[in-house]
Amino acid sequence: MMALPHRPRSRNGAGLPAVTPERIVDAAIRLTGRVGLENWTLRQLAAEIEASPAVVYHHVGDREAVVAQVIERVTSRIPTPPESLPWREWFATMLDNHRQVLRAYPGIAYRLARSGPAAATGQLGVSLLAEAGFGTESVIAHTVLMTTACQYIALADDDIFTYGIQRCLDGLEHRLADLAR
């Protein structure tokens, strides 16, 4: 009778690192950078960490749960400009920071254009617009800026992004002048 080869019973015994939610999300971020947010499967993600899809479900959840964590982690990398900047300069800088970070992770800007900006940046942006004089229009002005920026980022064309954001800011500056009258 032929003996079966010894197979380790644990990841540690096999010399593999432990699977953690952080490690799963890190791998999903790498996949997103390589192939785009919408172009990887849970099976591919599981293969990336040398585990089964059931392990991903156990530690993080379904694909949408992983995607939500990828978006949260990537958007947390976007630097926030100093609050002391005038509103227009703050948004021009913030939106360019979005462009620089999100371009490395195809598909995230498109998702953000559909679902809205990260909460912390959103609250600060709305506050800055309110302080500038947009009043009750601050939320919609912020939504227009962020959604427009994310749509242009998703197009991956710097010239269109720059032109579109500057025209959007021009329009808001004009609206602010109307509100001040």
CSV table of N, CA and C in Angstrom, one decimal:
chain,number,residue,atom,x,y,z
A,1,MET,N,0.8,-1.2,0.0
A,1,MET,CA,0.0,0.0,0.0
A,1,MET,C,0.9,1.2,0.0
A,2,MET,N,0.5,2.2,-0.8
A,2,MET,CA,1.3,3.4,-1.0
A,2,MET,C,0.9,4.4,0.0
A,3,ALA,N,1.8,5.0,0.7
A,3,ALA,CA,1.5,6.1,1.7
A,3,ALA,C,1.2,7.4,1.1
A,4,LEU,N,0.2,8.0,1.6
A,4,LEU,CA,-0.2,9.4,1.1
A,4,LEU,C,0.9,10.4,1.5
A,5,PRO,N,1.2,11.3,0.6
A,5,PRO,CA,2.1,12.4,1.0
A,5,PRO,C,1.6,13.2,2.2
A,6,HIS,N,2.5,13.6,3.1
A,6,HIS,CA,2.1,14.4,4.2
A,6,HIS,C,1.6,15.8,3.8
A,7,ARG,N,0.5,16.2,4.2
A,7,ARG,CA,-0.1,17.5,3.9
A,7,ARG,C,-0.3,18.2,5.1
A,8,PRO,N,0.2,19.5,5.3
A,8,PRO,CA,0.0,20.2,6.5
A,8,PRO,C,-1.5,20.5,6.7
A,9,ARG,N,-1.9,20.5,8.0
A,9,ARG,CA,-3.3,20.7,8.3
A,9,ARG,C,-3.6,22.2,8.5
A,10,SER,N,-2.6,23.0,8.6
A,10,SER,CA,-2.9,24.4,8.8
A,10,SER,C,-2.1,25.3,7.8
A,11,ARG,N,-2.5,26.5,7.7
A,11,ARG,CA,-1.7,27.5,6.9
A,11,ARG,C,-0.3,27.7,7.4
A,12,ASN,N,-0.3,27.8,8.8
A,12,ASN,CA,1.0,28.0,9.4
A,12,ASN,C,1.9,26.8,9.1
A,13,GLY,N,1.4,25.6,9.2
A,13,GLY,CA,2.2,24.4,9.0
A,13,GLY,C,2.6,24.3,7.5
A,14,ALA,N,1.8,24.9,6.6
A,14,ALA,CA,2.2,24.9,5.2
A,14,ALA,C,3.1,26.1,4.9
A,15,GLY,N,3.4,26.9,5.9
A,15,GLY,CA,4.3,28.1,5.6
A,15,GLY,C,3.6,29.3,5.0
A,16,LEU,N,2.3,29.3,5.1
A,16,LEU,CA,1.5,30.4,4.5
A,16,LEU,C,1.1,31.3,5.7
A,17,PRO,N,1.0,32.6,5.3
A,17,PRO,CA,0.6,33.6,6.4
A,17,PRO,C,-0.9,33.4,6.7
A,18,ALA,N,-1.3,33.8,7.9
A,18,ALA,CA,-2.7,33.7,8.3
A,18,ALA,C,-3.5,34.6,7.4
A,19,VAL,N,-4.8,34.2,7.2
A,19,VAL,CA,-5.7,35.0,6.5
A,19,VAL,C,-6.4,35.9,7.5
A,20,THR,N,-6.4,37.2,7.2
A,20,THR,CA,-7.0,38.2,8.0
A,20,THR,C,-7.9,39.1,7.1
A,21,PRO,N,-8.9,39.8,7.7
A,21,PRO,CA,-9.6,40.8,6.9
A,21,PRO,C,-8.7,41.8,6.2
A,22,GLU,N,-7.7,42.3,6.9
A,22,GLU,CA,-6.8,43.3,6.4
A,22,GLU,C,-6.0,42.7,5.2
A,23,ARG,N,-5.6,41.5,5.3
A,23,ARG,CA,-4.8,40.8,4.2
A,23,ARG,C,-5.7,40.6,3.0
A,24,ILE,N,-7.0,40.3,3.2
A,24,ILE,CA,-7.9,40.1,2.1
A,24,ILE,C,-8.1,41.4,1.4
A,25,VAL,N,-8.4,42.5,2.1
A,25,VAL,CA,-8.6,43.8,1.5
A,25,VAL,C,-7.3,44.3,0.8
A,26,ASP,N,-6.2,44.1,1.4
A,26,ASP,CA,-4.9,44.4,0.8
A,26,ASP,C,-4.8,43.8,-0.6
A,27,ALA,N,-5.1,42.5,-0.6
A,27,ALA,CA,-5.1,41.7,-1.9
A,27,ALA,C,-6.1,42.3,-2.9
A,28,ALA,N,-7.3,42.6,-2.4
A,28,ALA,CA,-8.3,43.2,-3.3
A,28,ALA,C,-7.9,44.5,-3.9
A,29,ILE,N,-7.2,45.3,-3.1
A,29,ILE,CA,-6.7,46.6,-3.5
A,29,ILE,C,-5.6,46.4,-4.6
A,30,ARG,N,-4.7,45.4,-4.4
A,30,ARG,CA,-3.7,45.1,-5.4
A,30,ARG,C,-4.4,44.7,-6.7
A,31,LEU,N,-5.4,43.8,-6.6
A,31,LEU,CA,-6.2,43.3,-7.8
A,31,LEU,C,-6.8,44.5,-8.5
A,32,THR,N,-7.4,45.4,-7.7
A,32,THR,CA,-8.1,46.6,-8.3
A,32,THR,C,-7.1,47.4,-9.0
A,33,GLY,N,-5.9,47.6,-8.5
A,33,GLY,CA,-4.9,48.4,-9.2
A,33,GLY,C,-4.5,47.7,-10.5
A,34,ARG,N,-4.4,46.4,-10.5
A,34,ARG,CA,-4.0,45.7,-11.7
A,34,ARG,C,-5.1,45.6,-12.8
A,35,VAL,N,-6.3,45.2,-12.4
A,35,VAL,CA,-7.3,44.9,-13.4
A,35,VAL,C,-8.6,45.7,-13.3
A,36,GLY,N,-8.7,46.6,-12.2
A,36,GLY,CA,-9.9,47.4,-12.1
A,36,GLY,C,-10.9,46.8,-11.1
A,37,LEU,N,-11.7,47.6,-10.5
A,37,LEU,CA,-12.6,47.2,-9.4
A,37,LEU,C,-13.6,46.2,-9.9
A,38,GLU,N,-14.1,46.4,-11.1
A,38,GLU,CA,-15.2,45.5,-11.6
A,38,GLU,C,-14.7,44.3,-12.3
A,39,ASN,N,-13.4,44.1,-12.4
A,39,ASN,CA,-12.8,43.0,-13.2
A,39,ASN,C,-12.2,41.9,-12.5
A,40,TRP,N,-12.4,41.8,-11.2
A,40,TRP,CA,-11.9,40.6,-10.5
A,40,TRP,C,-13.1,39.9,-9.7
A,41,THR,N,-12.9,38.6,-9.5
A,41,THR,CA,-13.9,37.8,-8.9
A,41,THR,C,-13.4,37.4,-7.5
A,42,LEU,N,-14.3,36.9,-6.7
A,42,LEU,CA,-13.9,36.4,-5.4
A,42,LEU,C,-13.0,35.2,-5.5
A,43,ARG,N,-13.2,34.4,-6.6
A,43,ARG,CA,-12.2,33.3,-6.8
A,43,ARG,C,-10.8,33.8,-7.1
A,44,GLN,N,-10.7,34.9,-7.9
A,44,GLN,CA,-9.4,35.4,-8.1
A,44,GLN,C,-8.8,36.0,-6.9
A,45,LEU,N,-9.6,36.7,-6.1
A,45,LEU,CA,-9.2,37.3,-4.8
A,45,LEU,C,-8.7,36.1,-3.9
A,46,ALA,N,-9.5,35.1,-3.8
A,46,ALA,CA,-9.1,33.9,-2.9
A,46,ALA,C,-7.8,33.3,-3.4
A,47,ALA,N,-7.6,33.2,-4.7
A,47,ALA,CA,-6.3,32.7,-5.3
A,47,ALA,C,-5.2,33.6,-4.9
A,48,GLU,N,-5.4,34.9,-4.9
A,48,GLU,CA,-4.4,35.9,-4.6
A,48,GLU,C,-3.8,35.7,-3.1
A,49,ILE,N,-4.7,35.2,-2.2
A,49,ILE,CA,-4.3,35.0,-0.8
A,49,ILE,C,-4.1,33.5,-0.5
A,50,GLU,N,-4.1,32.7,-1.6
A,50,GLU,CA,-4.0,31.2,-1.5
A,50,GLU,C,-4.9,30.6,-0.5
A,51,ALA,N,-6.2,30.9,-0.7
A,51,ALA,CA,-7.3,30.4,0.2
A,51,ALA,C,-8.5,30.1,-0.7
A,52,SER,N,-9.6,29.7,-0.1
A,52,SER,CA,-10.8,29.4,-0.8
A,52,SER,C,-11.7,30.6,-0.7
A,53,PRO,N,-12.7,30.8,-1.7
A,53,PRO,CA,-13.6,31.8,-1.6
A,53,PRO,C,-14.4,31.8,-0.2
A,54,ALA,N,-14.6,30.6,0.3
A,54,ALA,CA,-15.3,30.5,1.6
A,54,ALA,C,-14.6,31.3,2.7
A,55,VAL,N,-13.2,31.3,2.6
A,55,VAL,CA,-12.4,32.0,3.6
A,55,VAL,C,-12.7,33.5,3.5
A,56,VAL,N,-12.8,34.0,2.3
A,56,VAL,CA,-13.0,35.4,2.1
A,56,VAL,C,-14.4,35.8,2.7
A,57,TYR,N,-15.4,35.0,2.3
A,57,TYR,CA,-16.8,35.2,2.9
A,57,TYR,C,-16.7,35.2,4.4
A,58,HIS,N,-16.0,34.2,5.0
A,58,HIS,CA,-15.9,34.1,6.5
A,58,HIS,C,-15.3,35.4,7.1
A,59,HIS,N,-14.2,35.9,6.5
A,59,HIS,CA,-13.5,37.0,7.1
A,59,HIS,C,-14.0,38.4,6.8
A,60,VAL,N,-14.6,38.6,5.6
A,60,VAL,CA,-15.0,39.9,5.1
A,60,VAL,C,-16.5,39.9,4.7
A,61,GLY,N,-16.9,38.9,4.0
A,61,GLY,CA,-18.3,38.9,3.5
A,61,GLY,C,-18.3,38.7,2.0
A,62,ASP,N,-19.4,39.0,1.3
A,62,ASP,CA,-19.5,38.8,-0.1
A,62,ASP,C,-18.6,39.9,-0.9
A,63,ARG,N,-18.7,39.8,-2.2
A,63,ARG,CA,-17.9,40.7,-3.0
A,63,ARG,C,-18.1,42.2,-2.7
A,64,GLU,N,-19.4,42.5,-2.6
A,64,GLU,CA,-19.8,43.9,-2.3
A,64,GLU,C,-19.2,44.4,-0.9
A,65,ALA,N,-19.1,43.5,0.0
A,65,ALA,CA,-18.5,43.9,1.3
A,65,ALA,C,-17.0,44.1,1.1
A,66,VAL,N,-16.4,43.3,0.3
A,66,VAL,CA,-14.9,43.5,0.0
A,66,VAL,C,-14.8,44.8,-0.7
A,67,VAL,N,-15.6,45.1,-1.7
A,67,VAL,CA,-15.5,46.3,-2.5
A,67,VAL,C,-15.7,47.5,-1.6
A,68,ALA,N,-16.6,47.5,-0.7
A,68,ALA,CA,-16.9,48.6,0.2
A,68,ALA,C,-15.6,48.9,1.0
A,69,GLN,N,-14.9,47.9,1.5
A,69,GLN,CA,-13.7,48.1,2.2
A,69,GLN,C,-12.6,48.6,1.4
A,70,VAL,N,-12.5,48.1,0.1
A,70,VAL,CA,-11.5,48.6,-0.8
A,70,VAL,C,-11.7,50.1,-1.0
A,71,ILE,N,-12.9,50.5,-1.3
A,71,ILE,CA,-13.2,51.9,-1.5
A,71,ILE,C,-12.9,52.7,-0.3
A,72,GLU,N,-13.3,52.2,0.9
A,72,GLU,CA,-13.0,53.0,2.1
A,72,GLU,C,-11.5,53.1,2.3
A,73,ARG,N,-10.7,52.1,2.1
A,73,ARG,CA,-9.3,52.1,2.3
A,73,ARG,C,-8.6,53.0,1.3
A,74,VAL,N,-9.0,52.9,0.1
A,74,VAL,CA,-8.3,53.7,-1.0
A,74,VAL,C,-8.7,55.2,-0.8
A,75,THR,N,-9.9,55.5,-0.5
A,75,THR,CA,-10.3,56.9,-0.3
A,75,THR,C,-9.6,57.5,0.9
A,76,SER,N,-9.3,56.7,1.9
A,76,SER,CA,-8.6,57.2,3.1
A,76,SER,C,-7.2,57.6,2.8
A,77,ARG,N,-6.7,57.2,1.6
A,77,ARG,CA,-5.4,57.7,1.2
A,77,ARG,C,-5.4,59.0,0.5
A,78,ILE,N,-6.5,59.6,0.3
A,78,ILE,CA,-6.6,60.9,-0.4
A,78,ILE,C,-6.3,62.0,0.6
A,79,PRO,N,-5.2,62.8,0.4
A,79,PRO,CA,-4.9,63.8,1.3
A,79,PRO,C,-6.0,64.9,1.3
A,80,THR,N,-6.2,65.4,2.5
A,80,THR,CA,-7.2,66.6,2.7
A,80,THR,C,-6.4,67.9,2.8
A,81,PRO,N,-6.7,68.8,1.9
A,81,PRO,CA,-6.0,70.1,2.0
A,81,PRO,C,-6.3,70.8,3.3
A,82,PRO,N,-5.5,71.8,3.7
A,82,PRO,CA,-5.8,72.6,4.9
A,82,PRO,C,-7.1,73.3,4.8
A,83,GLU,N,-7.9,73.3,5.9
A,83,GLU,CA,-9.2,74.0,5.9
A,83,GLU,C,-9.0,75.5,5.8
A,84,SER,N,-7.8,76.0,6.0
A,84,SER,CA,-7.6,77.5,5.9
A,84,SER,C,-7.7,78.0,4.5
A,85,LEU,N,-7.6,77.1,3.5
A,85,LEU,CA,-7.6,77.6,2.1
A,85,LEU,C,-9.0,78.1,1.8
A,86,PRO,N,-9.1,79.1,0.8
A,86,PRO,CA,-10.4,79.6,0.3
A,86,PRO,C,-11.1,78.4,-0.3
A,87,TRP,N,-12.4,78.4,-0.3
A,87,TRP,CA,-13.2,77.3,-0.7
A,87,TRP,C,-12.8,76.8,-2.1
A,88,ARG,N,-12.7,77.7,-3.0
A,88,ARG,CA,-12.4,77.3,-4.4
A,88,ARG,C,-11.0,76.6,-4.5
A,89,GLU,N,-10.0,77.1,-3.9
A,89,GLU,CA,-8.7,76.5,-3.9
A,89,GLU,C,-8.7,75.2,-3.1
A,90,TRP,N,-9.5,75.1,-2.0
A,90,TRP,CA,-9.6,73.9,-1.3
A,90,TRP,C,-10.2,72.8,-2.2
A,91,PHE,N,-11.2,73.1,-2.9
A,91,PHE,CA,-11.9,72.1,-3.8
A,91,PHE,C,-11.0,71.7,-5.0
A,92,ALA,N,-10.3,72.7,-5.6
A,92,ALA,CA,-9.4,72.4,-6.7
A,92,ALA,C,-8.3,71.4,-6.2
A,93,THR,N,-7.8,71.7,-5.0
A,93,THR,CA,-6.7,70.8,-4.5
A,93,THR,C,-7.3,69.5,-4.1
A,94,MET,N,-8.4,69.4,-3.4
A,94,MET,CA,-9.0,68.2,-3.0
A,94,MET,C,-9.4,67.3,-4.2
A,95,LEU,N,-10.0,67.9,-5.2
A,95,LEU,CA,-10.4,67.1,-6.4
A,95,LEU,C,-9.2,66.6,-7.2
A,96,ASP,N,-8.1,67.4,-7.2
A,96,ASP,CA,-6.9,66.9,-7.9
A,96,ASP,C,-6.3,65.8,-7.1
A,97,ASN,N,-6.3,65.9,-5.7
A,97,ASN,CA,-5.9,64.8,-4.9
A,97,ASN,C,-6.7,63.5,-5.2
A,98,HIS,N,-8.0,63.6,-5.3
A,98,HIS,CA,-8.8,62.5,-5.7
A,98,HIS,C,-8.3,61.9,-7.0
A,99,ARG,N,-8.1,62.8,-8.0
A,99,ARG,CA,-7.6,62.3,-9.3
A,99,ARG,C,-6.3,61.5,-9.2
A,100,GLN,N,-5.4,62.0,-8.4
A,100,GLN,CA,-4.1,61.4,-8.3
A,100,GLN,C,-4.2,60.0,-7.7
A,101,VAL,N,-5.0,59.9,-6.6
A,101,VAL,CA,-5.1,58.6,-5.9
A,101,VAL,C,-6.0,57.6,-6.7
A,102,LEU,N,-7.2,58.1,-7.1
A,102,LEU,CA,-8.1,57.2,-7.7
A,102,LEU,C,-7.7,56.6,-9.1
A,103,ARG,N,-6.9,57.4,-9.8
A,103,ARG,CA,-6.4,56.9,-11.1
A,103,ARG,C,-5.7,55.6,-11.0
A,104,ALA,N,-5.1,55.3,-9.9
A,104,ALA,CA,-4.3,54.1,-9.7
A,104,ALA,C,-5.2,52.9,-9.4
A,105,TYR,N,-6.5,53.1,-9.2
A,105,TYR,CA,-7.5,52.1,-8.9
A,105,TYR,C,-8.7,52.2,-9.8
A,106,PRO,N,-8.6,51.7,-11.0
A,106,PRO,CA,-9.7,51.9,-12.0
A,106,PRO,C,-11.0,51.3,-11.4
A,107,GLY,N,-12.1,52.1,-11.6
A,107,GLY,CA,-13.4,51.6,-11.2
A,107,GLY,C,-13.9,52.3,-9.9
A,108,ILE,N,-13.0,52.7,-9.1
A,108,ILE,CA,-13.4,53.3,-7.8
A,108,ILE,C,-14.1,54.7,-8.1
A,109,ALA,N,-13.5,55.5,-8.9
A,109,ALA,CA,-14.1,56.8,-9.2
A,109,ALA,C,-15.5,56.6,-9.8
A,110,TYR,N,-15.7,55.7,-10.6
A,110,TYR,CA,-17.0,55.4,-11.2
A,110,TYR,C,-18.0,55.1,-10.1
A,111,ARG,N,-17.6,54.2,-9.2
A,111,ARG,CA,-18.5,53.8,-8.1
A,111,ARG,C,-18.8,55.0,-7.2
A,112,LEU,N,-17.8,55.9,-6.9
A,112,LEU,CA,-18.0,57.1,-6.1
A,112,LEU,C,-19.0,58.0,-6.8
A,113,ALA,N,-18.9,58.1,-8.2
A,113,ALA,CA,-19.7,59.0,-8.9
A,113,ALA,C,-21.2,58.6,-8.7
A,114,ARG,N,-21.4,57.3,-8.6
A,114,ARG,CA,-22.7,56.7,-8.4
A,114,ARG,C,-23.2,56.8,-7.0
A,115,SER,N,-22.3,56.6,-6.0
A,115,SER,CA,-22.8,56.5,-4.6
A,115,SER,C,-22.5,57.7,-3.8
A,116,GLY,N,-21.6,58.6,-4.2
A,116,GLY,CA,-21.3,59.8,-3.4
A,116,GLY,C,-19.9,59.7,-2.8
A,117,PRO,N,-19.4,60.8,-2.2
A,117,PRO,CA,-18.1,60.9,-1.7
A,117,PRO,C,-18.0,60.3,-0.3
A,118,ALA,N,-16.7,60.1,0.1
A,118,ALA,CA,-16.5,59.6,1.4
A,118,ALA,C,-17.1,60.5,2.5
A,119,ALA,N,-17.6,60.0,3.5
A,119,ALA,CA,-18.3,60.8,4.5
A,119,ALA,C,-17.5,61.9,5.2
A,120,ALA,N,-16.3,61.6,5.6
A,120,ALA,CA,-15.5,62.7,6.3
A,120,ALA,C,-15.2,63.8,5.4
A,121,THR,N,-14.8,63.5,4.1
A,121,THR,CA,-14.5,64.6,3.2
A,121,THR,C,-15.8,65.3,2.8
A,122,GLY,N,-16.9,64.6,2.7
A,122,GLY,CA,-18.2,65.2,2.4
A,122,GLY,C,-18.6,66.2,3.4
A,123,GLN,N,-18.5,65.9,4.7
A,123,GLN,CA,-19.0,66.8,5.8
A,123,GLN,C,-18.1,68.0,5.8
A,124,LEU,N,-16.8,67.9,5.6
A,124,LEU,CA,-15.9,69.0,5.6
A,124,LEU,C,-16.2,69.9,4.4
A,125,GLY,N,-16.3,69.3,3.2
A,125,GLY,CA,-16.6,70.0,2.0
A,125,GLY,C,-17.9,70.8,2.1
A,126,VAL,N,-18.9,70.2,2.6
A,126,VAL,CA,-20.2,70.9,2.8
A,126,VAL,C,-20.0,72.1,3.8
A,127,SER,N,-19.3,71.9,4.9
A,127,SER,CA,-19.1,72.9,5.8
A,127,SER,C,-18.4,74.1,5.2
A,128,LEU,N,-17.3,73.8,4.4
A,128,LEU,CA,-16.6,74.9,3.8
A,128,LEU,C,-17.4,75.7,2.8
A,129,LEU,N,-18.3,75.0,2.1
A,129,LEU,CA,-19.2,75.7,1.2
A,129,LEU,C,-20.2,76.5,1.9
A,130,ALA,N,-20.7,76.0,3.0
A,130,ALA,CA,-21.7,76.8,3.9
A,130,ALA,C,-21.0,78.0,4.4
A,131,GLU,N,-19.8,77.9,4.9
A,131,GLU,CA,-19.0,79.1,5.4
A,131,GLU,C,-18.8,80.1,4.3
A,132,ALA,N,-18.6,79.6,3.1
A,132,ALA,CA,-18.3,80.5,1.9
A,132,ALA,C,-19.6,81.3,1.5
A,133,GLY,N,-20.8,80.8,2.0
A,133,GLY,CA,-22.0,81.5,1.6
A,133,GLY,C,-23.0,80.8,0.8
A,134,PHE,N,-22.8,79.5,0.6
A,134,PHE,CA,-23.8,78.7,-0.2
A,134,PHE,C,-25.0,78.3,0.6
A,135,GLY,N,-25.0,78.5,1.9
A,135,GLY,CA,-26.1,78.2,2.7
A,135,GLY,C,-26.8,76.9,2.4
A,136,THR,N,-28.1,76.9,2.2
A,136,THR,CA,-28.8,75.6,2.0
A,136,THR,C,-28.5,74.9,0.7
A,137,GLU,N,-27.7,75.6,-0.2
A,137,GLU,CA,-27.3,74.9,-1.4
A,137,GLU,C,-25.9,74.2,-1.3
A,138,SER,N,-25.4,74.2,-0.1
A,138,SER,CA,-24.0,73.7,0.2
A,138,SER,C,-24.0,72.2,-0.2
A,139,VAL,N,-25.0,71.4,0.3
A,139,VAL,CA,-25.0,70.0,0.0
A,139,VAL,C,-25.1,69.7,-1.5
A,140,ILE,N,-26.0,70.3,-2.2
A,140,ILE,CA,-26.1,70.0,-3.6
A,140,ILE,C,-24.9,70.5,-4.4
A,141,ALA,N,-24.3,71.6,-4.0
A,141,ALA,CA,-23.1,72.1,-4.6
A,141,ALA,C,-21.9,71.1,-4.4
A,142,HIS,N,-21.8,70.6,-3.2
A,142,HIS,CA,-20.8,69.6,-2.9
A,142,HIS,C,-21.0,68.3,-3.8
A,143,THR,N,-22.3,67.9,-3.8
A,143,THR,CA,-22.6,66.7,-4.6
A,143,THR,C,-22.2,66.9,-6.1
A,144,VAL,N,-22.6,68.0,-6.6
A,144,VAL,CA,-22.3,68.3,-8.0
A,144,VAL,C,-20.7,68.3,-8.2
A,145,LEU,N,-20.0,68.9,-7.4
A,145,LEU,CA,-18.5,69.0,-7.5
A,145,LEU,C,-17.9,67.6,-7.5
A,146,MET,N,-18.3,66.8,-6.4
A,146,MET,CA,-17.7,65.5,-6.2
A,146,MET,C,-18.1,64.5,-7.3
A,147,THR,N,-19.4,64.5,-7.7
A,147,THR,CA,-19.8,63.6,-8.7
A,147,THR,C,-19.2,63.9,-10.1
A,148,THR,N,-19.1,65.2,-10.4
A,148,THR,CA,-18.5,65.6,-11.6
A,148,THR,C,-17.0,65.2,-11.7
A,149,ALA,N,-16.3,65.5,-10.6
A,149,ALA,CA,-14.9,65.1,-10.5
A,149,ALA,C,-14.7,63.6,-10.7
A,150,CYS,N,-15.5,62.8,-10.0
A,150,CYS,CA,-15.4,61.3,-10.1
A,150,CYS,C,-15.7,60.8,-11.5
A,151,GLN,N,-16.7,61.5,-12.2
A,151,GLN,CA,-17.0,61.1,-13.6
A,151,GLN,C,-15.8,61.4,-14.5
A,152,TYR,N,-15.2,62.6,-14.3
A,152,TYR,CA,-14.1,62.9,-15.1
A,152,TYR,C,-12.8,62.1,-14.8
A,153,ILE,N,-12.7,61.7,-13.5
A,153,ILE,CA,-11.6,60.8,-13.2
A,153,ILE,C,-11.7,59.5,-13.8
A,154,ALA,N,-13.0,59.0,-13.9
A,154,ALA,CA,-13.3,57.7,-14.5
A,154,ALA,C,-13.0,57.7,-16.0
A,155,LEU,N,-13.0,58.8,-16.6
A,155,LEU,CA,-12.7,59.0,-18.0
A,155,LEU,C,-11.2,58.8,-18.3
A,156,ALA,N,-10.4,59.1,-17.2
A,156,ALA,CA,-8.9,59.0,-17.3
A,156,ALA,C,-8.3,59.9,-18.4
A,157,ASP,N,-8.8,61.1,-18.4
A,157,ASP,CA,-8.3,62.1,-19.3
A,157,ASP,C,-8.1,63.4,-18.5
A,158,ASP,N,-6.8,63.7,-18.3
A,158,ASP,CA,-6.4,64.9,-17.5
A,158,ASP,C,-6.9,66.2,-18.0
A,159,ASP,N,-6.9,66.4,-19.3
A,159,ASP,CA,-7.3,67.6,-19.9
A,159,ASP,C,-8.8,67.9,-19.7
A,160,ILE,N,-9.6,66.8,-19.9
A,160,ILE,CA,-11.0,66.9,-19.6
A,160,ILE,C,-11.3,67.2,-18.1
A,161,PHE,N,-10.6,66.5,-17.3
A,161,PHE,CA,-10.7,66.6,-15.8
A,161,PHE,C,-10.5,68.1,-15.5
A,162,THR,N,-9.3,68.6,-15.8
A,162,THR,CA,-8.9,70.0,-15.5
A,162,THR,C,-9.9,71.0,-16.0
A,163,TYR,N,-10.3,70.9,-17.3
A,163,TYR,CA,-11.2,71.8,-17.9
A,163,TYR,C,-12.6,71.7,-17.2
A,164,GLY,N,-13.1,70.5,-17.0
A,164,GLY,CA,-14.4,70.3,-16.4
A,164,GLY,C,-14.5,70.8,-15.0
A,165,ILE,N,-13.5,70.6,-14.2
A,165,ILE,CA,-13.5,71.0,-12.8
A,165,ILE,C,-13.4,72.5,-12.7
A,166,GLN,N,-12.6,73.1,-13.5
A,166,GLN,CA,-12.5,74.6,-13.5
A,166,GLN,C,-13.8,75.3,-13.9
A,167,ARG,N,-14.5,74.7,-14.9
A,167,ARG,CA,-15.8,75.3,-15.3
A,167,ARG,C,-16.8,75.1,-14.3
A,168,CYS,N,-16.8,73.9,-13.6
A,168,CYS,CA,-17.7,73.7,-12.5
A,168,CYS,C,-17.5,74.7,-11.4
A,169,LEU,N,-16.2,74.9,-11.0
A,169,LEU,CA,-15.9,75.9,-10.0
A,169,LEU,C,-16.3,77.3,-10.4
A,170,ASP,N,-16.1,77.6,-11.7
A,170,ASP,CA,-16.5,78.9,-12.2
A,170,ASP,C,-18.0,79.1,-12.0
A,171,GLY,N,-18.8,78.1,-12.3
A,171,GLY,CA,-20.2,78.1,-12.2
A,171,GLY,C,-20.6,78.3,-10.7
A,172,LEU,N,-20.0,77.6,-9.8
A,172,LEU,CA,-20.3,77.8,-8.4
A,172,LEU,C,-19.9,79.2,-7.9
A,173,GLU,N,-18.8,79.7,-8.4
A,173,GLU,CA,-18.4,81.0,-8.0
A,173,GLU,C,-19.4,82.1,-8.5
A,174,HIS,N,-19.9,81.9,-9.7
A,174,HIS,CA,-21.0,82.7,-10.2
A,174,HIS,C,-22.2,82.6,-9.4
A,175,ARG,N,-22.6,81.4,-9.0
A,175,ARG,CA,-23.8,81.2,-8.2
A,175,ARG,C,-23.6,81.9,-6.8
A,176,LEU,N,-22.4,81.8,-6.3
A,176,LEU,CA,-22.1,82.4,-5.0
A,176,LEU,C,-22.3,83.9,-5.0
A,177,ALA,N,-21.9,84.5,-6.1
A,177,ALA,CA,-22.1,85.9,-6.3
A,177,ALA,C,-23.6,86.3,-6.4
A,178,ASP,N,-24.4,85.4,-7.0
A,178,ASP,CA,-25.8,85.6,-7.1
A,178,ASP,C,-26.4,85.5,-5.7
A,179,LEU,N,-26.0,84.6,-4.9
A,179,LEU,CA,-26.5,84.4,-3.6
A,179,LEU,C,-26.2,85.6,-2.6
A,180,ALA,N,-25.0,86.2,-2.9
A,180,ALA,CA,-24.6,87.3,-2.1
A,180,ALA,C,-25.4,88.6,-2.4
A,181,ARG,N,-26.2,88.6,-3.5
A,181,ARG,CA,-27.0,89.8,-3.8
A,181,ARG,C,-28.2,89.9,-3.0
